[in-house]
Amino acid sequence: MAHTVTFIPGDGTGPELAEATRRVLEATGVEFEWDRQEAGVDEFEAHGNPFPDATLASIKANGVGIKGPTTTPVGSGFRSINVLLRKELDLYACIRPCKAYPGVRTRFPDTDLVIVRENTEDLYAGIEFEQGTPENAQLRAALAALGAHVRDDAGLSVKPISVFGSERIVRAAFDYARENGRHKVTAAHKANIMKFSDGLFLEVARRVAEEYTDIEFEDRIIDNLCNQLVSRPEEYDVVVLPNLYGDIVSDLGAGLIGGLGLAPGANIGTEAAVFEATHGSAPKYKGQNRVNPTALMLSGVLMLRHLNETEAADRLEGAIAEVIRKGEKVTYDLKPTRDDPSAVGTSEFADAVIEEMQS
Ligand code: NAD
């Protein structure tokens, strides 16, 4: 039976990446019924709403979606569609595998770690009070009454980290480790400084870890983790982090494995899962058939695994890895120099992956 999946091309380079991904997914032989929905800047400009209700309703109904990146205008316009999506669907776990495939130029060829990022809390919760507003003054007054004095020209962002949120993300990390043959979970935090937010996260992580005696557990202070990741990434396996650290370390992880064009992701909740690359819409390359579709294709591999299409997932991942290993029909970012004339486009990369699957 065909899998009905919400298909969101996004904006910027999103539509060309999504099209390349759709083609390789179909070439696995797995049957899909794509429920195409819009989101992003183009949709905002055409109809005044970057994230139509129909798009959300479609993911809710189908339970699975794959999404190209969408632009978030800085400082004005609208709030991030990605943040809205994660909130509305309670997609609390962001899973980002960072694996260095042979053939990729990286100083860390043995990297094979998985970042598990909490997606709903922390400084990303959007609880902010602009400097100079009455609400900001009210909050500062309440803080002052509690003995916490903040300059009156300060903007305020609140960092909530709950027992509930920490418990379910740490559990997601251990469950992922178990289901995917991983042996260690590392929890990252800054509990020495933020005792009641990161400290709580660490305390909960230690408690949950006691239930998973088959998986090793350790913790790292976030700055130390960053240092170690760029020295000895092969020592890390599954790394679980609160939202903001998870965001930053995801890009660090993408750097370790050869760039943003290679880093996939999955946003998982109890009712739905949305698969998307770690990178953004790279708008300066829009419409040029130039950027690397690997990250979104590998997000498609994660989707196939989620749909229990394991054999197709292995085959697609193997074909992508082989195209990268051969290094011929790859995009500019995987060539020795960025202006290498032998680089192929987004669509030709997809052709090469399809050819590899059929060989
Ligand atoms: P970006 O990830 O879009 O691009 C940064 C640079 O990384 C690009 O200029 C390019 O050099 C490189 N790059 C990214 N993807 C690539 C690919 N597939 N192949 C080859 N090179 C690639 O980051 P940005 O410029 O900071 O963000 C652009 C927009 O995307 C912003 O509006 C941001 O908010 C949004 N964004 C969206 C998502 C999402 O939809 N999930 C995620 C991150 C950022």
Short mmCIF file of C-alpha atoms and ligand atoms in Angstrom, two decimals:
data_model
loop_
_atom_site.label_atom_id
_atom_site.label_comp_id
_atom_site.label_asym_id
_atom_site.label_seq_id
_atom_site.Cartn_x
_atom_site.Cartn_y
_atom_site.Cartn_z
CA MET A 1 0.00 0.00 0.00
CA ALA A 2 1.25 3.49 -0.85
CA HIS A 3 2.41 5.72 2.00
CA THR A 4 0.56 9.05 2.06
CA VAL A 5 3.12 11.72 2.92
CA THR A 6 2.77 15.49 3.17
CA PHE A 7 5.26 17.00 0.72
CA ILE A 8 6.32 20.60 1.38
CA PRO A 9 8.78 21.99 -1.21
CA GLY A 10 9.48 25.15 0.87
CA ASP A 11 11.18 28.20 -0.66
CA GLY A 12 14.61 29.37 -1.84
CA THR A 13 16.46 26.25 -3.01
CA GLY A 14 13.81 24.10 -1.26
CA PRO A 15 11.70 23.21 -4.34
CA GLU A 16 14.68 21.94 -6.38
CA LEU A 17 16.01 19.92 -3.40
CA ALA A 18 12.55 18.53 -2.68
CA GLU A 19 12.05 17.51 -6.32
CA ALA A 20 15.41 15.69 -6.41
CA THR A 21 14.48 13.92 -3.16
CA ARG A 22 11.02 12.95 -4.39
CA ARG A 23 12.59 11.36 -7.48
CA VAL A 24 15.11 9.22 -5.57
CA LEU A 25 12.47 8.15 -3.05
CA GLU A 26 10.20 6.99 -5.86
CA ALA A 27 13.12 5.19 -7.53
CA THR A 28 13.43 2.92 -4.47
CA GLY A 29 10.20 1.28 -5.64
CA VAL A 30 8.35 2.19 -2.45
CA GLU A 31 4.99 3.67 -3.35
CA PHE A 32 4.11 7.16 -2.18
CA GLU A 33 1.06 9.29 -2.49
CA TRP A 34 2.37 12.84 -2.13
CA ASP A 35 0.03 15.33 -0.51
CA ARG A 36 1.68 18.54 -1.74
CA GLN A 37 1.32 21.53 0.57
CA GLU A 38 2.86 24.99 0.61
CA ALA A 39 4.82 26.92 3.22
CA GLY A 40 7.39 29.71 3.16
CA VAL A 41 8.16 33.11 1.72
CA ASP A 42 6.66 32.44 -1.73
CA GLU A 43 3.38 31.36 -0.14
CA PHE A 44 3.47 34.47 2.09
CA GLU A 45 3.95 36.72 -0.91
CA ALA A 46 1.23 34.96 -2.92
CA HIS A 47 -1.46 34.57 -0.26
CA GLY A 48 -0.34 36.52 2.83
CA ASN A 49 0.22 33.51 5.09
CA PRO A 50 3.57 31.66 5.19
CA PHE A 51 2.11 28.64 6.93
CA PRO A 52 -1.45 27.86 5.75
CA ASP A 53 -3.78 25.90 8.03
CA ALA A 54 -4.15 23.29 5.25
CA THR A 55 -0.44 22.45 5.49
CA LEU A 56 -0.65 21.82 9.21
CA ALA A 57 -3.90 19.86 8.82
CA SER A 58 -2.29 17.68 6.15
CA ILE A 59 0.64 16.68 8.38
CA LYS A 60 -1.76 16.03 11.26
CA ALA A 61 -3.86 13.79 9.03
CA ASN A 62 -0.96 11.93 7.37
CA GLY A 63 1.31 11.73 10.41
CA VAL A 64 4.39 12.01 8.16
CA GLY A 65 5.84 14.89 6.18
CA ILE A 66 8.98 15.76 4.26
CA LYS A 67 9.88 19.40 3.97
CA GLY A 68 12.29 21.55 1.99
CA PRO A 69 13.82 24.47 3.88
CA THR A 70 11.89 27.70 4.42
CA THR A 71 13.27 31.21 4.89
CA THR A 72 12.71 33.16 8.11
CA PRO A 73 13.11 36.88 7.37
CA VAL A 74 15.37 38.49 10.00
CA GLY A 75 13.83 41.06 12.34
CA SER A 76 10.48 41.41 10.57
CA GLY A 77 7.92 39.49 8.51
CA PHE A 78 6.88 36.34 10.28
CA ARG A 79 8.01 33.85 12.90
CA SER A 80 9.96 30.78 11.88
CA ILE A 81 7.72 28.19 10.21
CA ASN A 82 9.98 25.50 11.60
CA VAL A 83 9.52 26.68 15.16
CA LEU A 84 5.74 26.94 14.60
CA LEU A 85 5.60 23.47 13.08
CA ARG A 86 7.52 21.90 15.94
CA LYS A 87 5.29 23.67 18.47
CA GLU A 88 1.95 23.00 16.78
CA LEU A 89 2.68 19.30 16.28
CA ASP A 90 4.75 18.93 19.45
CA LEU A 91 7.64 17.50 17.45
CA TYR A 92 9.79 17.41 20.54
CA ALA A 93 12.73 15.33 19.33
CA CYS A 94 15.07 16.49 16.60
CA ILE A 95 17.31 13.64 15.47
CA ARG A 96 20.34 14.64 13.39
CA PRO A 97 22.78 11.92 12.37
CA CYS A 98 26.26 13.24 11.53
CA LYS A 99 28.09 10.54 9.62
CA ALA A 100 31.19 11.14 7.49
CA TYR A 101 30.79 9.18 4.25
CA PRO A 102 33.97 8.01 2.49
CA GLY A 103 34.95 10.43 -0.27
CA VAL A 104 33.92 13.54 1.62
CA ARG A 105 36.68 16.05 2.39
CA THR A 106 36.82 16.21 6.18
CA ARG A 107 39.57 16.08 8.77
CA PHE A 108 37.27 13.83 10.80
CA PRO A 109 36.51 10.81 8.59
CA ASP A 110 35.63 8.61 11.58
CA THR A 111 32.74 10.81 12.73
CA ASP A 112 29.52 8.87 13.21
CA LEU A 113 27.42 10.50 15.88
CA VAL A 114 23.76 11.35 16.34
CA ILE A 115 22.57 14.61 17.81
CA VAL A 116 19.27 14.46 19.70
CA ARG A 117 18.04 18.00 20.21
CA GLU A 118 15.10 19.00 22.42
CA ASN A 119 12.78 20.97 20.15
CA THR A 120 10.18 22.78 22.24
CA GLU A 121 11.72 24.48 25.29
CA ASP A 122 14.73 26.55 26.29
CA LEU A 123 15.51 30.01 24.87
CA TYR A 124 13.73 28.87 21.70
CA ALA A 125 10.36 28.87 23.50
CA GLY A 126 9.85 32.43 22.24
CA ILE A 127 9.15 33.93 25.69
CA GLU A 128 10.71 37.33 25.10
CA PHE A 129 10.17 40.84 26.45
CA GLU A 130 11.40 43.68 24.29
CA GLN A 131 13.48 46.40 25.89
CA GLY A 132 11.44 49.53 26.59
CA THR A 133 8.00 47.85 26.67
CA PRO A 134 5.57 47.89 29.64
CA GLU A 135 5.72 44.07 29.78
CA ASN A 136 9.48 44.21 30.08
CA ALA A 137 9.19 46.76 32.92
CA GLN A 138 6.60 44.56 34.66
CA LEU A 139 8.83 41.51 34.51
CA ARG A 140 11.86 43.47 35.73
CA ALA A 141 9.80 44.77 38.63
CA ALA A 142 8.73 41.23 39.53
CA LEU A 143 12.35 40.12 39.36
CA ALA A 144 13.47 43.04 41.50
CA ALA A 145 10.90 42.04 44.12
CA LEU A 146 12.63 38.66 44.19
CA GLY A 147 16.03 40.28 44.64
CA ALA A 148 17.13 39.88 41.00
CA HIS A 149 18.05 43.26 39.55
CA VAL A 150 18.28 43.68 35.79
CA ARG A 151 19.33 46.87 33.99
CA ASP A 152 16.32 48.81 32.74
CA ASP A 153 17.73 48.90 29.19
CA ALA A 154 17.91 45.09 28.96
CA GLY A 155 15.88 42.89 26.60
CA LEU A 156 14.73 39.67 28.26
CA SER A 157 14.49 36.11 26.91
CA VAL A 158 13.27 33.39 29.26
CA LYS A 159 14.82 29.91 29.33
CA PRO A 160 12.29 27.31 30.50
CA ILE A 161 13.54 23.73 30.89
CA SER A 162 11.08 21.32 32.50
CA VAL A 163 11.25 17.86 34.05
CA PHE A 164 8.64 16.70 31.51
CA GLY A 165 10.55 18.10 28.50
CA SER A 166 13.92 16.83 29.70
CA GLU A 167 12.64 13.39 30.56
CA ARG A 168 11.04 12.73 27.21
CA ILE A 169 14.03 13.96 25.16
CA VAL A 170 16.55 11.95 27.19
CA ARG A 171 14.29 8.92 26.88
CA ALA A 172 14.12 9.53 23.10
CA ALA A 173 17.94 9.54 22.99
CA PHE A 174 18.24 6.25 24.91
CA ASP A 175 15.47 4.62 22.88
CA TYR A 176 17.17 5.74 19.66
CA ALA A 177 20.46 4.29 20.94
CA ARG A 178 18.80 0.96 21.73
CA GLU A 179 16.91 0.72 18.45
CA ASN A 180 19.93 1.65 16.34
CA GLY A 181 22.65 -0.42 17.98
CA ARG A 182 24.38 2.55 19.59
CA HIS A 183 26.21 2.07 22.86
CA LYS A 184 26.57 5.44 24.59
CA VAL A 185 24.53 8.58 25.34
CA THR A 186 26.23 11.85 26.31
CA ALA A 187 24.14 14.64 27.85
CA ALA A 188 25.45 18.18 27.24
CA HIS A 189 24.67 21.14 29.51
CA LYS A 190 25.99 24.15 31.37
CA ALA A 191 24.73 23.00 34.76
CA ASN A 192 27.64 24.60 36.59
CA ILE A 193 26.29 28.06 35.68
CA MET A 194 22.55 27.59 35.00
CA LYS A 195 21.82 25.39 37.95
CA PHE A 196 18.02 25.46 37.78
CA SER A 197 17.53 24.97 34.03
CA ASP A 198 20.54 23.05 32.71
CA GLY A 199 21.03 21.62 36.22
CA LEU A 200 17.52 20.20 36.08
CA PHE A 201 18.18 18.77 32.62
CA LEU A 202 21.30 16.99 33.90
CA GLU A 203 19.59 15.67 37.02
CA VAL A 204 16.74 14.23 34.94
CA ALA A 205 19.21 12.76 32.42
CA ARG A 206 21.09 10.97 35.20
CA ARG A 207 17.84 9.59 36.58
CA VAL A 208 16.58 8.34 33.20
CA ALA A 209 20.02 6.82 32.45
CA GLU A 210 19.62 4.50 35.45
CA GLU A 211 16.75 2.77 33.62
CA TYR A 212 18.93 1.97 30.60
CA THR A 213 21.66 -0.17 32.09
CA ASP A 214 22.57 -1.60 28.65
CA ILE A 215 23.62 1.86 27.36
CA GLU A 216 26.59 3.77 28.73
CA PHE A 217 25.91 7.31 29.99
CA GLU A 218 28.14 10.34 30.52
CA ASP A 219 27.71 14.09 30.63
CA ARG A 220 29.77 16.99 29.27
CA ILE A 221 29.71 20.72 29.86
CA ILE A 222 28.75 22.23 26.51
CA ASP A 223 31.94 24.24 25.92
CA ASN A 224 34.07 21.19 26.70
CA LEU A 225 31.89 19.09 24.37
CA CYS A 226 32.49 21.56 21.51
CA ASN A 227 36.23 21.42 22.13
CA GLN A 228 36.21 17.62 22.14
CA LEU A 229 33.96 17.33 19.08
CA VAL A 230 36.45 19.26 16.97
CA SER A 231 39.34 17.15 18.34
CA ARG A 232 38.02 13.60 18.81
CA PRO A 233 34.47 13.32 17.42
CA GLU A 234 34.86 9.54 17.02
CA GLU A 235 34.53 9.22 20.80
CA TYR A 236 30.90 10.38 20.65
CA ASP A 237 27.89 8.28 19.78
CA VAL A 238 24.47 9.73 20.73
CA VAL A 239 24.54 13.26 22.15
CA VAL A 240 21.40 14.69 23.78
CA LEU A 241 21.08 18.44 24.29
CA PRO A 242 18.61 21.16 25.25
CA ASN A 243 17.25 23.18 22.31
CA LEU A 244 19.77 26.02 21.81
CA TYR A 245 22.93 23.95 22.32
CA GLY A 246 21.40 21.32 20.07
CA ASP A 247 20.87 23.90 17.34
CA ILE A 248 24.46 25.12 17.47
CA VAL A 249 26.07 21.68 17.84
CA SER A 250 24.00 20.44 14.85
CA ASP A 251 25.78 22.89 12.57
CA LEU A 252 29.09 21.98 14.20
CA GLY A 253 28.30 18.33 13.48
CA ALA A 254 27.47 19.21 9.85
CA GLY A 255 30.89 20.87 9.61
CA LEU A 256 32.58 17.74 10.95
CA ILE A 257 31.08 15.55 8.23
CA GLY A 258 31.84 17.81 5.29
CA GLY A 259 29.24 20.57 5.30
CA LEU A 260 25.61 21.53 5.60
CA GLY A 261 24.78 19.90 2.29
CA LEU A 262 25.23 16.50 3.94
CA ALA A 263 23.38 16.79 7.27
CA PRO A 264 19.87 15.28 7.48
CA GLY A 265 17.26 15.59 10.20
CA ALA A 266 14.00 14.27 11.59
CA ASN A 267 11.56 16.05 13.89
CA ILE A 268 9.60 13.44 15.79
CA GLY A 269 6.57 13.77 18.06
CA THR A 270 3.98 11.39 19.41
CA GLU A 271 1.46 12.11 16.63
CA ALA A 272 3.62 13.09 13.64
CA ALA A 273 7.12 13.19 12.17
CA VAL A 274 8.55 15.75 9.76
CA PHE A 275 11.80 15.10 7.91
CA GLU A 276 14.03 17.98 6.79
CA ALA A 277 17.67 18.90 6.29
CA THR A 278 19.64 20.74 8.97
CA HIS A 279 20.48 23.53 6.52
CA GLY A 280 18.34 26.48 5.51
CA SER A 281 16.95 27.73 2.21
CA ALA A 282 20.34 28.99 0.86
CA PRO A 283 18.38 31.67 -1.07
CA LYS A 284 21.38 32.99 -2.98
CA TYR A 285 21.43 29.74 -4.97
CA LYS A 286 17.68 29.69 -5.64
CA GLY A 287 16.71 28.34 -9.07
CA GLN A 288 20.33 27.63 -10.08
CA ASN A 289 20.18 23.80 -9.86
CA ARG A 290 23.43 24.02 -7.89
CA VAL A 291 23.07 22.99 -4.23
CA ASN A 292 23.60 19.55 -2.80
CA PRO A 293 20.41 17.49 -2.27
CA THR A 294 22.17 14.88 -0.06
CA ALA A 295 20.92 16.33 3.25
CA LEU A 296 17.28 16.19 2.17
CA MET A 297 17.76 12.81 0.48
CA LEU A 298 19.25 11.41 3.70
CA SER A 299 16.28 12.92 5.55
CA GLY A 300 14.24 10.82 3.11
CA VAL A 301 16.28 7.78 4.21
CA LEU A 302 15.32 8.57 7.82
CA MET A 303 11.70 8.80 6.67
CA LEU A 304 11.90 5.39 4.98
CA ARG A 305 13.25 3.91 8.22
CA HIS A 306 10.42 5.60 10.14
CA LEU A 307 7.95 3.97 7.70
CA ASN A 308 9.64 0.58 8.30
CA GLU A 309 10.91 0.50 4.71
CA THR A 310 14.31 -0.63 5.97
CA GLU A 311 15.53 -2.38 2.84
CA ALA A 312 14.69 0.63 0.63
CA ALA A 313 16.34 2.93 3.18
CA ASP A 314 19.55 0.88 3.12
CA ARG A 315 19.53 0.80 -0.68
CA LEU A 316 19.01 4.57 -1.03
CA GLU A 317 21.63 5.39 1.61
CA GLY A 318 24.06 2.99 -0.07
CA ALA A 319 23.51 4.61 -3.49
CA ILE A 320 24.01 8.13 -2.09
CA ALA A 321 27.19 6.97 -0.31
CA GLU A 322 28.48 5.37 -3.51
CA VAL A 323 27.90 8.51 -5.60
CA ILE A 324 29.77 10.52 -2.96
CA ARG A 325 32.59 7.95 -2.77
CA LYS A 326 33.08 8.02 -6.54
CA GLY A 327 33.16 11.84 -6.36
CA GLU A 328 32.39 12.37 -10.05
CA LYS A 329 28.73 13.28 -10.34
CA VAL A 330 28.62 15.40 -7.19
CA THR A 331 27.73 19.03 -6.52
CA TYR A 332 30.29 21.84 -6.14
CA ASP A 333 30.51 21.58 -2.34
CA LEU A 334 31.85 18.01 -2.62
CA LYS A 335 34.54 18.89 -5.17
CA PRO A 336 38.14 19.81 -4.21
CA THR A 337 37.46 23.45 -5.14
CA ARG A 338 34.17 25.33 -5.20
CA ASP A 339 34.60 26.38 -8.85
CA ASP A 340 35.45 22.86 -10.11
CA PRO A 341 33.92 22.73 -13.63
CA SER A 342 33.15 19.00 -13.28
CA ALA A 343 30.57 19.65 -10.52
CA VAL A 344 27.06 18.56 -11.45
CA GLY A 345 23.75 20.18 -10.53
CA THR A 346 21.10 19.18 -7.98
CA SER A 347 19.06 17.31 -10.55
CA GLU A 348 22.04 15.46 -12.10
CA PHE A 349 23.11 14.35 -8.62
CA ALA A 350 19.66 12.78 -8.27
CA ASP A 351 20.09 11.08 -11.68
CA ALA A 352 23.41 9.60 -10.47
CA VAL A 353 21.80 8.25 -7.28
CA ILE A 354 18.95 6.68 -9.27
CA GLU A 355 21.45 5.15 -11.71
CA GLU A 356 23.44 3.75 -8.79
CA MET A 357 20.32 2.17 -7.27
CA GLN A 358 19.50 0.52 -10.58
CA SER A 359 23.01 -0.82 -11.25
P1 NAD B 1 21.67 28.11 4.95
O1 NAD B 1 21.82 26.77 5.58
O2 NAD B 1 20.49 28.32 4.11
O3 NAD B 1 22.95 28.41 4.04
C1 NAD B 1 24.21 28.80 4.50
C2 NAD B 1 25.24 28.41 3.45
O4 NAD B 1 25.50 27.01 3.56
C3 NAD B 1 24.77 28.62 2.02
O5 NAD B 1 25.00 29.91 1.55
C4 NAD B 1 25.60 27.58 1.30
O6 NAD B 1 26.89 28.08 1.07
C5 NAD B 1 25.68 26.45 2.30
N1 NAD B 1 24.62 25.46 2.05
C6 NAD B 1 23.46 25.30 2.71
N2 NAD B 1 22.77 24.28 2.21
C7 NAD B 1 23.51 23.77 1.21
C8 NAD B 1 23.32 22.69 0.30
N3 NAD B 1 22.22 21.93 0.32
N4 NAD B 1 24.30 22.45 -0.60
C9 NAD B 1 25.40 23.20 -0.66
N5 NAD B 1 25.64 24.23 0.18
C10 NAD B 1 24.70 24.52 1.10
O7 NAD B 1 21.74 29.17 6.14
P2 NAD B 1 21.35 30.69 6.19
O8 NAD B 1 21.83 31.40 4.97
O9 NAD B 1 21.77 31.14 7.54
O10 NAD B 1 19.76 30.66 6.20
C11 NAD B 1 18.96 30.96 5.05
C12 NAD B 1 17.50 30.93 5.49
O11 NAD B 1 17.12 29.60 5.85
C13 NAD B 1 17.22 31.80 6.71
O12 NAD B 1 16.03 32.52 6.47
C14 NAD B 1 17.03 30.81 7.83
O13 NAD B 1 16.16 31.27 8.83
C15 NAD B 1 16.43 29.62 7.09
N6 NAD B 1 16.61 28.32 7.76
C16 NAD B 1 15.65 27.40 7.53
C17 NAD B 1 15.77 26.12 8.06
C18 NAD B 1 14.69 25.15 7.78
O14 NAD B 1 13.81 25.40 6.99
N7 NAD B 1 14.71 23.99 8.42
C19 NAD B 1 16.92 25.78 8.78
C20 NAD B 1 17.92 26.73 8.96
C21 NAD B 1 17.77 28.00 8.43
#
